[in-house]
């Protein structure tokens, strides 16, 4: 195996440090939400988290942080929105509790385990209903903000709803099975073997080139001086552990409704009638920058003008930098903390809404 299996699982969350923020229960399933009423603004943002057992804070553990501290991505993303006076509802997934411990993130683990895509859509629409019922909010000015998998949820939840615009962070253009398969079988080739180990980029890795990278655990045969990138890729694809992971994911209850292999989201996204604000990190190795660029190409092809796509330099999936001191995008991958420069971008956007 070249590298140990890199599967990033994110669970749990933590409370937001704003005095006006309230803990609320949304819809029939009482999904947990953090509700911050706006100040002198009529626009509102509903925030939808990414994959995993995510509460309304989208909590990241210290092991996936560039500074060794726990961070709550949604708290950090929400801060500039709240600072601009917007009404903000951070919505957790059904069954996931407000964060207090990593040991038990659920208020109803059975509810979370039984979730289907339609349940997440229903939960998001319950969040929209909550916002429409709040005083001071113009129901014509409600935006959906999704992160990662939440970008797809925002697209689907907006269908048939009165949503002003979509803010898509870490845009996920491919279906979940395609994304998981790429992460397990191709990511190491695209962002390690080709870019770093194969120093002369001739399609082969020599023993000398490999010696620079002890993470490259190739089973060299006696007398073998090089191995092709194609053979390395085939070796990874044949790894039983990775094959089993993908097979188990595809057959999981969450994927039983076919959503995980339902195809790409580019065409669905551009059908949204309102403005699209799309941000993806240049070094995002969860949902690649290429996916956001493909969305922009799709917008251009169909003539959708209110489609703003920005690839943010130097940051990863949580709009964070890779871990110091090397900051390699794969070997030093991280998900937090959010860079101040990106929060400034969100602040600028929030004042436009």
mmCIF file of N, CA and C in Angstrom, residues 16 18 20-21 34-49 56 58 72-91 131 137 141-147 165-169 277 279 319 338-340 342-353:
data_model
loop_
_atom_site.group_PDB
_atom_site.id
_atom_site.type_symbol
_atom_site.label_atom_id
_atom_site.label_comp_id
_atom_site.label_asym_id
_atom_site.label_seq_id
_atom_site.Cartn_x
_atom_site.Cartn_y
_atom_site.Cartn_z
ATOM 1 N N UNK A 16 -21.771 28.113 19.308
ATOM 2 C CA UNK A 16 -21.325 29.361 18.709
ATOM 3 C C UNK A 16 -21.255 30.463 19.773
ATOM 4 N N UNK A 18 -21.830 33.658 20.188
ATOM 5 C CA UNK A 18 -22.517 34.927 19.983
ATOM 6 C C UNK A 18 -23.661 34.972 20.988
ATOM 7 N N UNK A 20 -26.424 36.495 21.017
ATOM 8 C CA UNK A 20 -27.785 36.469 20.496
ATOM 9 C C UNK A 20 -28.162 35.106 19.922
ATOM 10 N N UNK A 21 -27.227 34.201 19.825
ATOM 11 C CA UNK A 21 -27.498 32.910 19.214
ATOM 12 C C UNK A 21 -28.319 32.027 20.148
ATOM 13 N N UNK A 34 -28.714 26.308 15.276
ATOM 14 C CA UNK A 34 -28.227 27.504 15.955
ATOM 15 C C UNK A 34 -28.789 28.698 15.197
ATOM 16 N N UNK A 35 -29.625 29.462 15.867
ATOM 17 C CA UNK A 35 -30.383 30.537 15.250
ATOM 18 C C UNK A 35 -29.898 31.886 15.777
ATOM 19 N N UNK A 36 -29.421 32.722 14.845
ATOM 20 C CA UNK A 36 -28.964 34.057 15.211
ATOM 21 C C UNK A 36 -29.770 35.082 14.438
ATOM 22 N N UNK A 37 -30.716 35.771 15.104
ATOM 23 C CA UNK A 37 -31.490 36.801 14.413
ATOM 24 C C UNK A 37 -30.592 37.922 13.911
ATOM 25 N N UNK A 38 -30.959 38.482 12.766
ATOM 26 C CA UNK A 38 -30.164 39.547 12.177
ATOM 27 C C UNK A 38 -30.415 40.899 12.817
ATOM 28 N N UNK A 39 -29.618 41.860 12.388
ATOM 29 C CA UNK A 39 -29.720 43.222 12.899
ATOM 30 C C UNK A 39 -29.880 44.169 11.708
ATOM 31 N N UNK A 40 -31.065 44.771 11.588
ATOM 32 C CA UNK A 40 -31.325 45.773 10.548
ATOM 33 C C UNK A 40 -31.128 45.237 9.139
ATOM 34 N N UNK A 41 -31.295 43.940 8.947
ATOM 35 C CA UNK A 41 -31.232 43.360 7.611
ATOM 36 C C UNK A 41 -32.422 42.423 7.449
ATOM 37 N N UNK A 42 -32.915 42.290 6.216
ATOM 38 C CA UNK A 42 -34.061 41.428 5.960
ATOM 39 C C UNK A 42 -33.664 40.112 5.304
ATOM 40 N N UNK A 43 -32.413 39.974 4.890
ATOM 41 C CA UNK A 43 -31.947 38.749 4.246
ATOM 42 C C UNK A 43 -31.549 37.709 5.288
ATOM 43 N N UNK A 44 -31.697 36.417 4.923
ATOM 44 C CA UNK A 44 -31.371 35.311 5.827
ATOM 45 C C UNK A 44 -30.599 34.240 5.075
ATOM 46 N N UNK A 45 -29.802 33.495 5.823
ATOM 47 C CA UNK A 45 -29.010 32.402 5.258
ATOM 48 C C UNK A 45 -29.262 31.141 6.064
ATOM 49 N N UNK A 46 -29.624 30.064 5.373
ATOM 50 C CA UNK A 46 -29.741 28.735 5.978
ATOM 51 C C UNK A 46 -28.497 27.953 5.615
ATOM 52 N N UNK A 47 -27.749 27.476 6.622
ATOM 53 C CA UNK A 47 -26.486 26.790 6.410
ATOM 54 C C UNK A 47 -26.655 25.284 6.547
ATOM 55 N N UNK A 48 -26.193 24.537 5.526
ATOM 56 C CA UNK A 48 -26.340 23.082 5.480
ATOM 57 C C UNK A 48 -24.957 22.434 5.465
ATOM 58 N N UNK A 49 -24.667 21.549 6.429
ATOM 59 C CA UNK A 49 -23.318 20.994 6.551
ATOM 60 C C UNK A 49 -23.039 19.860 5.566
ATOM 61 N N UNK A 56 -25.069 21.331 13.990
ATOM 62 C CA UNK A 56 -25.146 22.665 13.385
ATOM 63 C C UNK A 56 -23.853 23.460 13.424
ATOM 64 N N UNK A 58 -20.770 21.981 12.569
ATOM 65 C CA UNK A 58 -19.812 21.300 11.682
ATOM 66 C C UNK A 58 -18.423 21.281 12.326
ATOM 67 N N UNK A 72 -14.955 24.647 14.765
ATOM 68 C CA UNK A 72 -16.291 24.466 14.220
ATOM 69 C C UNK A 72 -16.408 25.309 12.958
ATOM 70 N N UNK A 73 -16.372 24.642 11.807
ATOM 71 C CA UNK A 73 -16.355 25.370 10.544
ATOM 72 C C UNK A 73 -17.571 26.276 10.383
ATOM 73 N N UNK A 74 -18.753 25.763 10.751
ATOM 74 C CA UNK A 74 -19.944 26.579 10.540
ATOM 75 C C UNK A 74 -19.980 27.791 11.459
ATOM 76 N N UNK A 75 -19.434 27.672 12.644
ATOM 77 C CA UNK A 75 -19.326 28.848 13.508
ATOM 78 C C UNK A 75 -18.430 29.898 12.852
ATOM 79 N N UNK A 76 -17.346 29.426 12.243
ATOM 80 C CA UNK A 76 -16.406 30.348 11.618
ATOM 81 C C UNK A 76 -16.990 30.943 10.342
ATOM 82 N N UNK A 77 -17.656 30.109 9.538
ATOM 83 C CA UNK A 77 -18.313 30.635 8.332
ATOM 84 C C UNK A 77 -19.444 31.610 8.694
ATOM 85 N N UNK A 78 -20.153 31.304 9.789
ATOM 86 C CA UNK A 78 -21.303 32.126 10.166
ATOM 87 C C UNK A 78 -20.898 33.505 10.670
ATOM 88 N N UNK A 79 -19.730 33.616 11.276
ATOM 89 C CA UNK A 79 -19.332 34.868 11.927
ATOM 90 C C UNK A 79 -19.416 36.085 11.002
ATOM 91 N N UNK A 80 -18.859 36.042 9.782
ATOM 92 C CA UNK A 80 -18.973 37.233 8.926
ATOM 93 C C UNK A 80 -20.394 37.494 8.438
ATOM 94 N N UNK A 81 -21.211 36.438 8.321
ATOM 95 C CA UNK A 81 -22.605 36.630 7.936
ATOM 96 C C UNK A 81 -23.362 37.345 9.037
ATOM 97 N N UNK A 82 -23.150 36.878 10.270
ATOM 98 C CA UNK A 82 -23.781 37.504 11.430
ATOM 99 C C UNK A 82 -23.258 38.928 11.606
ATOM 100 N N UNK A 83 -21.960 39.095 11.388
ATOM 101 C CA UNK A 83 -21.361 40.418 11.527
ATOM 102 C C UNK A 83 -21.929 41.435 10.549
ATOM 103 N N UNK A 84 -22.418 40.916 9.393
ATOM 104 C CA UNK A 84 -23.029 41.800 8.397
ATOM 105 C C UNK A 84 -24.498 42.061 8.691
ATOM 106 N N UNK A 85 -25.003 41.499 9.788
ATOM 107 C CA UNK A 85 -26.382 41.739 10.193
ATOM 108 C C UNK A 85 -27.400 40.790 9.615
ATOM 109 N N UNK A 86 -26.955 39.741 8.914
ATOM 110 C CA UNK A 86 -27.883 38.789 8.324
ATOM 111 C C UNK A 86 -28.497 37.881 9.393
ATOM 112 N N UNK A 87 -29.698 37.386 9.127
ATOM 113 C CA UNK A 87 -30.310 36.331 9.935
ATOM 114 C C UNK A 87 -29.662 35.010 9.508
ATOM 115 N N UNK A 88 -29.205 34.204 10.467
ATOM 116 C CA UNK A 88 -28.478 32.981 10.127
ATOM 117 C C UNK A 88 -29.017 31.804 10.937
ATOM 118 N N UNK A 89 -29.354 30.716 10.225
ATOM 119 C CA UNK A 89 -29.722 29.454 10.864
ATOM 120 C C UNK A 89 -28.744 28.387 10.423
ATOM 121 N N UNK A 90 -27.975 27.864 11.386
ATOM 122 C CA UNK A 90 -27.081 26.738 11.134
ATOM 123 C C UNK A 90 -27.852 25.462 11.483
ATOM 124 N N UNK A 91 -28.068 24.607 10.497
ATOM 125 C CA UNK A 91 -28.936 23.446 10.687
ATOM 126 C C UNK A 91 -28.139 22.153 10.703
ATOM 127 N N UNK A 131 -37.338 29.917 8.897
ATOM 128 C CA UNK A 131 -36.886 31.268 8.585
ATOM 129 C C UNK A 131 -38.036 32.142 8.099
ATOM 130 N N UNK A 137 -37.666 38.982 8.535
ATOM 131 C CA UNK A 137 -37.073 38.338 7.373
ATOM 132 C C UNK A 137 -37.978 38.508 6.165
ATOM 133 N N UNK A 141 -35.863 36.848 0.260
ATOM 134 C CA UNK A 141 -34.407 37.061 0.358
ATOM 135 C C UNK A 141 -33.761 36.023 1.276
ATOM 136 N N UNK A 142 -34.133 34.779 1.073
ATOM 137 C CA UNK A 142 -33.525 33.689 1.841
ATOM 138 C C UNK A 142 -32.539 32.949 0.939
ATOM 139 N N UNK A 143 -31.336 32.750 1.440
ATOM 140 C CA UNK A 143 -30.262 32.083 0.711
ATOM 141 C C UNK A 143 -29.950 30.744 1.375
ATOM 142 N N UNK A 144 -29.535 29.783 0.579
ATOM 143 C CA UNK A 144 -29.045 28.507 1.094
ATOM 144 C C UNK A 144 -27.531 28.471 0.944
ATOM 145 N N UNK A 145 -26.857 28.150 2.029
ATOM 146 C CA UNK A 145 -25.399 27.962 2.004
ATOM 147 C C UNK A 145 -25.109 26.507 2.316
ATOM 148 N N UNK A 146 -24.432 25.821 1.394
ATOM 149 C CA UNK A 146 -24.054 24.433 1.621
ATOM 150 C C UNK A 146 -22.552 24.276 1.568
ATOM 151 N N UNK A 147 -22.035 23.390 2.405
ATOM 152 C CA UNK A 147 -20.605 23.070 2.377
ATOM 153 C C UNK A 147 -20.431 21.612 1.989
ATOM 154 N N UNK A 165 -30.844 32.751 -3.557
ATOM 155 C CA UNK A 165 -29.553 32.403 -4.134
ATOM 156 C C UNK A 165 -28.907 31.254 -3.399
ATOM 157 N N UNK A 166 -27.879 30.672 -4.018
ATOM 158 C CA UNK A 166 -27.129 29.557 -3.421
ATOM 159 C C UNK A 166 -25.681 29.975 -3.214
ATOM 160 N N UNK A 167 -25.180 29.725 -2.000
ATOM 161 C CA UNK A 167 -23.775 29.944 -1.670
ATOM 162 C C UNK A 167 -23.165 28.561 -1.461
ATOM 163 N N UNK A 168 -22.275 28.154 -2.360
ATOM 164 C CA UNK A 168 -21.778 26.780 -2.385
ATOM 165 C C UNK A 168 -20.289 26.775 -2.062
ATOM 166 N N UNK A 169 -19.935 26.227 -0.905
ATOM 167 C CA UNK A 169 -18.550 26.209 -0.427
ATOM 168 C C UNK A 169 -17.977 24.804 -0.549
ATOM 169 N N UNK A 277 -23.114 31.592 -5.953
ATOM 170 C CA UNK A 277 -21.851 32.091 -5.424
ATOM 171 C C UNK A 277 -21.056 30.859 -4.998
ATOM 172 N N UNK A 279 -17.416 28.891 -4.128
ATOM 173 C CA UNK A 279 -16.033 29.023 -3.675
ATOM 174 C C UNK A 279 -15.463 27.626 -3.427
ATOM 175 N N UNK A 319 -11.327 25.685 3.696
ATOM 176 C CA UNK A 319 -10.768 27.003 3.418
ATOM 177 C C UNK A 319 -9.661 27.329 4.427
ATOM 178 N N UNK A 338 -10.404 27.996 9.383
ATOM 179 C CA UNK A 338 -10.687 28.800 8.207
ATOM 180 C C UNK A 338 -9.741 29.994 8.159
ATOM 181 N N UNK A 339 -9.168 30.245 6.986
ATOM 182 C CA UNK A 339 -8.272 31.384 6.808
ATOM 183 C C UNK A 339 -9.031 32.706 6.935
ATOM 184 N N UNK A 340 -8.410 33.658 7.590
ATOM 185 C CA UNK A 340 -9.034 34.975 7.771
ATOM 186 C C UNK A 340 -9.331 35.637 6.434
ATOM 187 N N UNK A 342 -10.324 34.217 3.721
ATOM 188 C CA UNK A 342 -11.577 33.714 3.164
ATOM 189 C C UNK A 342 -12.770 34.264 3.937
ATOM 190 N N UNK A 343 -12.644 34.402 5.236
ATOM 191 C CA UNK A 343 -13.724 34.996 6.012
ATOM 192 C C UNK A 343 -13.984 36.430 5.553
ATOM 193 N N UNK A 344 -12.942 37.112 5.116
ATOM 194 C CA UNK A 344 -13.127 38.457 4.574
ATOM 195 C C UNK A 344 -13.932 38.410 3.287
ATOM 196 N N UNK A 345 -13.703 37.367 2.476
ATOM 197 C CA UNK A 345 -14.501 37.197 1.251
ATOM 198 C C UNK A 345 -15.973 36.990 1.597
ATOM 199 N N UNK A 346 -16.229 36.159 2.615
ATOM 200 C CA UNK A 346 -17.610 35.926 3.025
ATOM 201 C C UNK A 346 -18.247 37.199 3.563
ATOM 202 N N UNK A 347 -17.474 37.982 4.273
ATOM 203 C CA UNK A 347 -17.993 39.243 4.796
ATOM 204 C C UNK A 347 -18.381 40.174 3.660
ATOM 205 N N UNK A 348 -17.533 40.240 2.633
ATOM 206 C CA UNK A 348 -17.842 41.054 1.463
ATOM 207 C C UNK A 348 -19.128 40.575 0.798
ATOM 208 N N UNK A 349 -19.251 39.242 0.634
ATOM 209 C CA UNK A 349 -20.451 38.683 0.014
ATOM 210 C C UNK A 349 -21.677 38.980 0.859
ATOM 211 N N UNK A 350 -21.559 38.794 2.174
ATOM 212 C CA UNK A 350 -22.703 38.996 3.069
ATOM 213 C C UNK A 350 -23.245 40.418 2.958
ATOM 214 N N UNK A 351 -22.384 41.370 2.748
ATOM 215 C CA UNK A 351 -22.833 42.759 2.637
ATOM 216 C C UNK A 351 -23.468 43.055 1.277
ATOM 217 N N UNK A 352 -23.300 42.107 0.332
ATOM 218 C CA UNK A 352 -23.948 42.239 -0.978
ATOM 219 C C UNK A 352 -25.353 41.671 -0.990
ATOM 220 N N UNK A 353 -25.641 40.725 -0.072
ATOM 221 C CA UNK A 353 -26.906 39.987 -0.148
ATOM 222 C C UNK A 353 -28.111 40.854 0.248
#
